[in-house]
Amino acid sequence: MINLFIPLLERVGLIIILAYILLNINYFKVLLKNRNKLSTKVKFIVIFSIFAIISNFTGVEVNGKSTFFKGFLLTVGEQSSIANTRVLTIGVSGLIGGPFVGFFVGVISGIVRLCQGGDAAYTYFVSSVLVGLLSGYFGNKSLIKNKFPSVKQGVLTGIVMECIQMLCIIVFKGNLADSLALVKIIALPMILINGIGTGIFLSIISSTLRQEESALAVQTHDVLELANHTLPFFRSGLNEESCKEASTYIRKFLRVSAVSITDNKRILAHVGAGSDHHIPSYKILTDLSKSAVQTGNIKIANSPHEIGCNHEGCPLKAAIVVPLHSRGEIVGTFKLYFTDETQLTFVERQLAEGLGEIFSTQIEFGEIELQNKLQKDAEIKSLQAQVNPHFFFNAINTISALIRIDSEQGRNLLLQLSKFFRANLQGARRNLITLEEELDQVNAYLSIEQARFPNKYNVEFQIEDYMKNYLLPPFIIQILVENSLKHAFGSRKEDNKVWVEVIDLGSDIRLKVIDNGFGIDETKIDKLGSEVVESESGTGSAIENLNNRLRSLFGDSSLLKFETSSSGTIVSCDIPKREIGGI
């Protein structure tokens, strides 16, 4: 009995070494993650059958009183049996792949053992099939939960399966005395060795998968961190400044020899080895990069010749070039270079490919964001251009009439009109101006209106001096004041008052224009600001345009609000507080 321990430990050691090698092959790791597929089960049958056959041929021959190893056991003596690790491999196959795998591995292993011959060889065929089915039954419980049996479960299963084999020897061998004698010799060593071996096998699987999950978690965290840091660079577009900053960070993060980014024609950044001749603003030097741009496929080079740099003494020995896409077109490349070709591994290839996809998405988001901003700016400029024509003609008519009566006043009004339109042109080039600039424009507008209608209106401002650096959209107060003067008072000639208030709300400022007019028709107030509202004095398009500007700049929370009654109207809006020194 004792003589069997060392040889069986050697056989288990062989199986464990083979298992360790197998579990470090990526293909087998993928199979372990897809155990429920039929194709995977078939592959498991092939793999574990090979293990079981190796166990049969490397066993220890036992002939009752003594044990001896006779090399590679293709055949066994008529009065002999084999002590081996067959039950271990069949049991593991069932625990991992379920009853389908366990059964067929048991059948194949049993047939091989039957062909080897020996004393009552059919006994081992029966035991192999039973072990395969029973271990598969236990393994199926873990398979349903998409988990692997624990090491403890593996040890217990291995012990139970070996006990079943011992029971089969006693039941099926025929001669009870001989059976008991054989079991007495082989039972304890085989039960202990195969039980421990099964546990070790599952331990290797478990630790390998845990290490891979940990490595994947770390790698995912690193990639997300890298993506987070490079987002501002690539969102600003492919230019030399942003690409240099991105390349510097990527190289530091990935610890590669060099990082390069290009557009379709030229180098935008190259950081690291080879930067003396891979210079930004130069045309793309390497044939590898040119090919990636032309084909849109990832290119890998494992030698300087494959890189295709014509500069003598270039230190770059290996590279991977990933095309960068935006809206279905190739806009450039992202490249990792290595001065040692052995550094370019499968991991680096996968990582570069994934980062290329992330960077392409960031570039595309940046372009979309830029287009939206340009479109929004264009809409705002278009809306601003619609504010002034009618006022311009009224002012010209007023000034023309005053020149004949009071040339000095006409001159002053002409200066105010010039000031108004100068501010208008400056505002058209900006989305936001200071409150002080807006008030100058309103005062220029009011001076012209007061000349047209002397003493008809009284406009008061309730604004603290410290607020005058706050930013707001151009023309917003002027439009609201103009709207009050045109629509609030009807034909009333006097006691027409307008108050302009700016209130500091903390994170916002509230702008209010209040009049003591006759109010707004209740049938029109819900439409005002959202669509054209026909009336005798206008269409409400200026208010609609103003609302569109507010929505474009700040969102729906800043839209105009109307409160009206027969004693007047309050128009207000809340604008995010921004100061000229804070943007």
Coordinates of C-alpha atoms in Angstrom, one line a residue, residues 22-464:
L22 CA -3.8 24.0 -20.2
L23 CA -5.3 26.7 -18.0
N24 CA -2.7 29.2 -19.1
I25 CA -3.8 28.9 -22.7
N26 CA -6.3 31.6 -23.5
Y27 CA -8.4 29.3 -25.7
F28 CA -9.1 27.0 -22.8
K29 CA -10.0 30.0 -20.6
V30 CA -12.6 31.0 -23.2
L31 CA -14.0 27.5 -23.2
L32 CA -14.4 27.6 -19.4
K33 CA -16.5 30.8 -19.7
N34 CA -18.8 29.1 -22.3
R35 CA -19.4 25.7 -20.6
N36 CA -23.1 25.5 -21.5
K37 CA -22.5 25.5 -25.3
L38 CA -22.7 22.1 -27.0
S39 CA -19.6 22.9 -29.0
T40 CA -17.7 23.6 -25.8
K41 CA -18.9 20.3 -24.3
V42 CA -17.6 18.4 -27.3
K43 CA -14.2 20.0 -26.9
F44 CA -14.2 19.2 -23.2
I45 CA -14.8 15.6 -24.1
V46 CA -11.8 15.5 -26.4
I47 CA -9.5 17.3 -23.9
F48 CA -10.4 15.3 -20.8
S49 CA -10.5 12.0 -22.8
I50 CA -6.8 12.7 -23.7
F51 CA -6.1 13.3 -20.0
A52 CA -7.9 10.1 -19.0
I53 CA -6.0 8.1 -21.7
I54 CA -2.7 9.5 -20.4
S55 CA -3.8 8.4 -16.9
N56 CA -4.5 4.9 -18.1
F57 CA -1.1 4.5 -19.9
T58 CA 0.9 6.0 -17.0
G59 CA -0.6 4.0 -14.2
V60 CA 1.1 1.6 -11.8
E61 CA 0.6 -2.1 -12.5
V62 CA -0.6 -4.1 -9.4
N63 CA -0.6 -7.9 -9.4
G64 CA -2.0 -8.7 -5.9
K65 CA 1.0 -8.9 -3.6
S66 CA 3.4 -6.4 -5.2
T67 CA 3.3 -3.3 -7.2
F68 CA 5.6 -2.4 -10.0
F69 CA 5.8 0.1 -12.8
K70 CA 6.4 -1.2 -16.2
G71 CA 6.9 2.0 -18.3
F72 CA 4.2 3.0 -20.6
L73 CA 1.4 0.5 -20.0
L74 CA -0.1 -0.3 -23.4
T75 CA -1.1 -3.7 -22.1
V76 CA -1.6 -5.2 -18.6
G77 CA -0.9 -8.7 -17.4
E78 CA -3.9 -11.1 -17.2
Q79 CA -3.6 -11.3 -13.4
S80 CA -2.8 -7.6 -12.9
S81 CA -4.7 -4.3 -12.4
I82 CA -3.7 -0.7 -12.7
A83 CA -3.6 2.0 -10.0
N84 CA -3.9 5.3 -11.8
T85 CA -5.5 8.8 -11.9
R86 CA -8.2 7.9 -14.3
V87 CA -11.0 8.7 -11.8
L88 CA -9.5 12.1 -11.2
T89 CA -9.7 13.1 -14.8
I90 CA -13.1 11.6 -15.4
G91 CA -14.4 13.3 -12.1
V92 CA -13.0 16.7 -13.1
S93 CA -14.6 16.5 -16.5
G94 CA -18.0 15.8 -15.0
L95 CA -17.6 18.5 -12.4
I96 CA -16.7 21.1 -15.1
G97 CA -18.8 20.0 -18.0
G98 CA -21.8 18.2 -16.5
P99 CA -23.2 14.7 -17.0
F100 CA -22.9 14.9 -20.8
V101 CA -19.2 15.4 -20.7
G102 CA -18.6 13.1 -17.8
F103 CA -20.5 10.2 -19.4
F104 CA -18.6 10.3 -22.7
V105 CA -15.2 10.9 -21.1
G106 CA -16.0 7.9 -18.8
V107 CA -17.0 5.7 -21.8
I108 CA -13.9 6.6 -23.8
S109 CA -11.6 6.1 -20.8
G110 CA -13.3 2.8 -20.0
I111 CA -12.9 1.5 -23.5
V112 CA -9.2 2.3 -23.5
R113 CA -8.8 0.6 -20.1
L114 CA -10.8 -2.4 -21.4
C115 CA -8.4 -2.6 -24.4
Q116 CA -5.4 -2.6 -22.1
G117 CA -6.7 -5.9 -20.6
G118 CA -5.8 -7.3 -17.2
D119 CA -7.8 -9.0 -14.5
A120 CA -11.6 -8.3 -15.0
A121 CA -10.9 -5.2 -17.1
Y122 CA -14.7 -4.8 -17.8
T123 CA -15.0 -3.7 -14.1
Y124 CA -13.1 -0.5 -14.8
F125 CA -15.3 0.2 -17.8
V126 CA -18.3 0.1 -15.6
S127 CA -16.7 2.2 -12.9
S128 CA -15.5 4.8 -15.4
V129 CA -19.1 5.3 -16.8
L130 CA -20.6 5.4 -13.3
V131 CA -17.9 8.0 -12.1
G132 CA -18.6 10.1 -15.2
L133 CA -22.4 10.2 -14.7
L134 CA -22.3 10.8 -10.9
S135 CA -19.6 13.5 -11.0
G136 CA -21.5 15.1 -13.9
Y137 CA -24.6 15.1 -11.7
F138 CA -22.8 17.0 -8.9
G139 CA -21.1 19.3 -11.5
N140 CA -24.5 20.1 -13.1
K141 CA -25.6 21.9 -9.9
S142 CA -22.7 24.3 -10.2
L143 CA -23.1 24.5 -14.0
I144 CA -26.7 25.7 -13.6
K145 CA -25.5 28.5 -11.3
N146 CA -22.7 29.3 -13.7
K147 CA -20.1 28.6 -11.0
F148 CA -17.3 26.1 -10.5
P149 CA -17.3 23.6 -7.6
S150 CA -15.2 24.7 -4.6
V151 CA -12.0 23.0 -3.7
K152 CA -13.7 21.3 -0.8
Q153 CA -16.4 19.9 -3.0
G154 CA -13.7 18.7 -5.5
V155 CA -11.9 16.8 -2.7
L156 CA -15.1 15.2 -1.4
T157 CA -16.2 14.3 -5.0
G158 CA -12.8 12.8 -5.8
I159 CA -13.0 10.6 -2.6
V160 CA -16.6 9.5 -3.3
M161 CA -15.8 8.7 -6.9
E162 CA -12.8 6.6 -6.0
C163 CA -14.9 4.8 -3.3
I164 CA -17.4 4.0 -6.1
Q165 CA -14.6 2.4 -8.1
M166 CA -13.5 0.3 -5.1
L167 CA -17.1 -0.8 -4.7
C168 CA -17.3 -1.8 -8.4
I169 CA -14.1 -3.9 -8.0
I170 CA -15.7 -5.7 -5.1
V171 CA -19.1 -6.2 -6.8
F172 CA -18.0 -7.0 -10.4
K173 CA -14.5 -8.6 -10.2
G174 CA -16.0 -12.0 -9.4
N175 CA -13.6 -13.5 -6.8
L176 CA -14.4 -11.7 -3.5
A177 CA -11.2 -12.8 -1.8
D178 CA -9.0 -11.4 -4.7
S179 CA -11.2 -8.3 -4.9
L180 CA -10.7 -7.5 -1.2
A181 CA -7.0 -8.2 -1.4
L182 CA -6.7 -5.8 -4.3
V183 CA -8.8 -3.1 -2.6
K184 CA -6.7 -3.5 0.5
I185 CA -3.6 -2.6 -1.5
I186 CA -4.9 0.2 -3.7
A187 CA -7.9 1.8 -1.9
L188 CA -6.3 4.2 0.6
P189 CA -3.6 5.5 -1.7
M190 CA -6.0 6.0 -4.7
I191 CA -8.8 7.5 -2.6
L192 CA -6.4 10.0 -0.9
I193 CA -4.4 10.9 -4.0
N194 CA -7.3 11.2 -6.4
G195 CA -9.4 13.2 -3.9
I196 CA -6.5 15.6 -3.3
G197 CA -5.7 15.8 -7.0
T198 CA -9.3 16.7 -7.9
G199 CA -9.2 19.5 -5.3
I200 CA -5.9 20.8 -6.7
F201 CA -7.2 20.7 -10.2
L202 CA -10.3 22.8 -9.3
S203 CA -8.0 25.1 -7.2
I204 CA -5.9 25.8 -10.3
I205 CA -9.1 26.6 -12.3
S206 CA -10.5 28.8 -9.5
S207 CA -7.2 30.7 -8.9
T208 CA -6.6 31.2 -12.7
L209 CA -10.1 32.6 -13.2
R210 CA -9.8 34.9 -10.2
Q211 CA -6.5 36.2 -11.4
E212 CA -7.9 36.9 -14.8
E213 CA -10.9 38.7 -13.3
S214 CA -8.6 40.8 -11.1
A215 CA -6.4 41.6 -14.0
L216 CA -9.4 42.5 -16.1
A217 CA -10.8 44.7 -13.4
V218 CA -7.5 46.5 -13.0
Q219 CA -7.2 46.9 -16.8
T220 CA -10.8 48.1 -17.1
H221 CA -10.2 50.7 -14.4
D222 CA -7.0 51.8 -16.1
V223 CA -8.7 52.1 -19.5
L224 CA -11.6 54.1 -18.0
E225 CA -9.1 56.4 -16.2
L226 CA -7.1 56.9 -19.4
A227 CA -10.3 57.6 -21.3
N228 CA -11.4 60.1 -18.7
H229 CA -8.1 61.9 -18.9
T230 CA -7.9 62.0 -22.7
L231 CA -11.6 63.0 -23.2
P232 CA -10.9 66.8 -23.1
F233 CA -8.0 66.4 -25.5
F234 CA -9.8 64.5 -28.2
R235 CA -13.1 66.4 -27.8
S236 CA -11.2 69.5 -28.9
G237 CA -10.4 67.9 -32.2
L238 CA -7.3 66.5 -33.9
N239 CA -4.8 69.4 -33.5
E240 CA -1.1 69.5 -32.5
E241 CA -1.6 70.9 -29.1
S242 CA -4.4 68.5 -27.9
C243 CA -2.7 65.5 -29.5
K244 CA 0.6 66.2 -27.9
E245 CA -1.0 66.4 -24.4
A246 CA -2.9 63.2 -25.1
S247 CA 0.2 61.4 -26.4
T248 CA 2.2 62.4 -23.4
Y249 CA -0.3 61.1 -21.0
I250 CA -1.0 57.9 -22.9
R251 CA 2.8 57.1 -23.1
K252 CA 3.2 57.7 -19.3
F253 CA 0.1 55.5 -18.6
L254 CA 0.9 52.6 -20.9
R255 CA 4.7 52.7 -20.5
V256 CA 5.4 52.1 -24.2
S257 CA 8.4 53.4 -26.1
A258 CA 6.5 56.0 -28.1
V259 CA 3.0 57.2 -28.8
S260 CA 2.1 59.0 -32.0
I261 CA -1.1 60.5 -33.4
T262 CA -1.7 61.6 -36.9
D263 CA -4.5 63.0 -39.1
N264 CA -4.9 61.7 -42.7
K265 CA -1.7 63.4 -43.9
R266 CA 0.6 64.6 -41.3
I267 CA 2.0 63.8 -37.8
L268 CA 0.2 65.8 -35.1
A269 CA 2.2 64.4 -32.1
H270 CA 5.0 62.0 -31.5
V271 CA 6.2 61.5 -27.9
G272 CA 9.1 59.1 -27.0
A273 CA 11.7 57.2 -29.0
G274 CA 12.1 58.5 -32.6
S275 CA 10.9 62.0 -31.8
D276 CA 14.0 63.4 -33.4
H277 CA 12.7 62.6 -36.9
H278 CA 9.0 61.8 -36.3
I279 CA 8.2 65.5 -36.0
P280 CA 4.8 67.1 -35.7
S281 CA 3.6 68.9 -38.9
Y282 CA 5.8 66.6 -41.0
K283 CA 4.0 64.3 -43.5
I284 CA 3.4 60.7 -42.3
L285 CA 6.7 58.9 -42.6
T286 CA 6.0 55.2 -42.2
D287 CA 4.5 52.9 -44.8
L288 CA 2.6 51.2 -42.0
S289 CA 0.7 54.3 -41.1
K290 CA 0.0 55.2 -44.7
S291 CA -1.5 51.7 -45.2
A292 CA -3.7 52.0 -42.1
V293 CA -5.1 55.3 -43.4
Q294 CA -5.7 53.9 -46.8
T295 CA -7.3 50.6 -45.8
G296 CA -8.9 51.6 -42.5
N297 CA -7.5 48.3 -40.9
I298 CA -5.4 47.9 -37.8
K299 CA -1.7 47.3 -38.8
I300 CA 0.9 45.5 -36.8
A301 CA 4.6 45.5 -37.4
N302 CA 7.1 43.2 -35.6
S303 CA 10.3 44.5 -37.3
P304 CA 11.7 47.9 -38.5
H305 CA 11.2 46.7 -42.1
E306 CA 7.5 46.2 -41.6
I307 CA 7.2 49.7 -39.9
G308 CA 8.7 51.2 -43.1
C309 CA 10.5 54.2 -41.6
N310 CA 13.1 55.4 -44.1
H311 CA 15.2 57.3 -41.5
E312 CA 18.5 55.6 -40.8
G313 CA 19.0 54.5 -37.3
C314 CA 15.3 54.7 -36.3
P315 CA 15.0 52.9 -32.9
L316 CA 11.5 51.7 -33.4
K317 CA 11.3 47.9 -33.8
A318 CA 7.6 47.1 -33.5
A319 CA 4.4 49.0 -33.8
I320 CA 0.6 48.8 -33.8
V321 CA -1.4 51.4 -35.8
V322 CA -5.1 51.8 -35.1
P323 CA -7.2 54.0 -37.5
L324 CA -9.3 56.7 -35.9
H325 CA -12.8 57.0 -37.3
S326 CA -15.5 59.7 -37.1
R327 CA -18.9 59.4 -38.8
G328 CA -17.7 56.5 -40.9
E329 CA -14.6 58.2 -42.2
I330 CA -10.9 57.7 -41.3
V331 CA -9.7 60.9 -39.7
G332 CA -6.3 59.8 -38.5
T333 CA -4.3 57.1 -36.6
F334 CA -3.3 56.3 -33.1
K335 CA 0.0 54.4 -32.8
L336 CA 2.0 52.6 -30.1
Y337 CA 5.7 52.0 -30.8
F338 CA 8.2 49.6 -29.1
T339 CA 12.0 49.6 -29.2
D340 CA 11.9 45.9 -28.3
E341 CA 9.7 43.8 -30.6
T342 CA 9.0 41.3 -27.8
Q343 CA 7.1 44.0 -25.9
L344 CA 4.3 44.0 -28.5
T345 CA 2.1 41.2 -27.0
F346 CA -1.5 40.1 -27.5
V347 CA -2.5 42.3 -24.5
E348 CA -1.0 45.4 -26.1
R349 CA -2.8 44.7 -29.3
Q350 CA -6.2 44.2 -27.6
L351 CA -5.6 47.3 -25.5
A352 CA -4.6 49.5 -28.5
E353 CA -7.6 48.3 -30.5
G354 CA -10.0 49.2 -27.6
L355 CA -8.4 52.5 -27.0
G356 CA -8.7 53.3 -30.7
E357 CA -12.4 52.8 -30.5
I358 CA -12.7 55.0 -27.4
F359 CA -10.6 57.8 -28.9
S360 CA -12.7 57.6 -32.2
T361 CA -15.9 58.0 -30.1
Q362 CA -14.4 60.9 -28.2
I363 CA -13.4 62.6 -31.5
E364 CA -16.8 62.1 -33.0
F365 CA -18.5 63.5 -29.8
G366 CA -16.2 66.5 -30.0
E367 CA -17.2 67.1 -33.7
I368 CA -20.9 66.7 -32.9
E369 CA -20.5 69.1 -30.0
L370 CA -18.7 71.7 -32.2
Q371 CA -21.3 71.4 -34.9
N372 CA -24.1 71.9 -32.3
K373 CA -22.4 74.9 -30.9
L374 CA -21.9 76.4 -34.4
Q375 CA -25.5 75.7 -35.3
K376 CA -26.6 77.3 -32.0
D377 CA -24.4 80.4 -32.6
A378 CA -25.8 80.7 -36.1
E379 CA -29.3 80.5 -34.8
I380 CA -28.6 83.2 -32.2
K381 CA -27.0 85.5 -34.8
S382 CA -29.9 85.0 -37.1
L383 CA -32.4 85.8 -34.3
Q384 CA -30.3 88.9 -33.3
A385 CA -30.4 90.2 -36.9
Q386 CA -34.2 90.2 -36.8
V387 CA -34.4 92.6 -33.8
N388 CA -33.6 96.0 -35.3
P389 CA -35.0 96.8 -38.8
H390 CA -38.3 98.4 -37.8
F391 CA -36.6 100.4 -35.1
F392 CA -34.0 101.6 -37.5
F393 CA -36.5 103.1 -39.9
N394 CA -38.6 104.8 -37.1
A395 CA -35.4 106.3 -35.7
I396 CA -34.3 107.7 -39.1
N397 CA -37.7 109.2 -39.7
T398 CA -37.6 110.8 -36.2
I399 CA -34.1 112.2 -36.7
S400 CA -35.0 113.5 -40.2
A401 CA -37.9 115.5 -38.7
L402 CA -35.9 116.8 -35.7
I403 CA -33.1 118.1 -37.9
R404 CA -35.5 120.7 -39.3
I405 CA -36.7 121.8 -35.9
D406 CA -33.8 121.3 -33.5
S407 CA -30.6 120.4 -35.3
E408 CA -28.6 119.9 -32.0
Q409 CA -31.1 117.4 -30.7
G410 CA -31.1 115.7 -34.1
R411 CA -27.4 115.5 -33.9
N412 CA -27.5 114.0 -30.4
L413 CA -30.1 111.4 -31.5
L414 CA -28.0 110.5 -34.5
L415 CA -25.1 109.8 -32.1
Q416 CA -27.4 107.7 -29.9
L417 CA -28.5 105.8 -32.9
S418 CA -24.9 105.2 -33.9
K419 CA -24.1 104.1 -30.4
F420 CA -27.1 101.8 -30.4
F421 CA -26.1 100.1 -33.7
R422 CA -22.5 99.8 -32.7
A423 CA -23.5 98.0 -29.6
N424 CA -25.9 95.9 -31.7
L425 CA -23.0 94.8 -34.0
Q426 CA -20.8 94.0 -31.1
G427 CA -23.6 92.0 -29.4
A428 CA -24.2 90.1 -32.7
R429 CA -20.7 88.8 -32.3
R430 CA -21.2 87.6 -28.7
N431 CA -23.7 85.4 -27.0
L432 CA -23.4 87.3 -23.7
I433 CA -22.6 90.9 -22.8
T434 CA -22.4 92.7 -19.5
L435 CA -25.4 94.2 -17.8
E436 CA -23.7 97.6 -18.1
E437 CA -23.4 97.3 -21.9
E438 CA -27.0 96.2 -22.1
L439 CA -28.2 99.2 -20.1
D440 CA -26.1 101.6 -22.3
Q441 CA -28.0 100.1 -25.3
V442 CA -31.3 100.4 -23.6
N443 CA -30.6 104.1 -22.7
A444 CA -29.7 104.8 -26.4
Y445 CA -32.9 103.2 -27.5
L446 CA -35.0 105.1 -24.9
S447 CA -33.4 108.5 -25.9
I448 CA -34.7 107.9 -29.4
E449 CA -38.1 106.8 -28.3
Q450 CA -38.5 109.7 -25.9
A451 CA -37.7 112.0 -28.8
R452 CA -40.5 110.4 -30.8
F453 CA -43.0 110.5 -27.9
P454 CA -42.0 113.2 -25.4
N455 CA -43.2 112.7 -21.8
K456 CA -45.3 109.6 -22.8
Y457 CA -43.1 107.1 -21.0
N458 CA -41.3 106.9 -17.7
V459 CA -38.7 104.1 -17.4
E460 CA -37.0 103.4 -14.0
F461 CA -34.1 101.1 -13.3
Q462 CA -33.7 99.3 -10.0
I463 CA -30.3 97.7 -10.3
E464 CA -27.4 97.6 -7.8

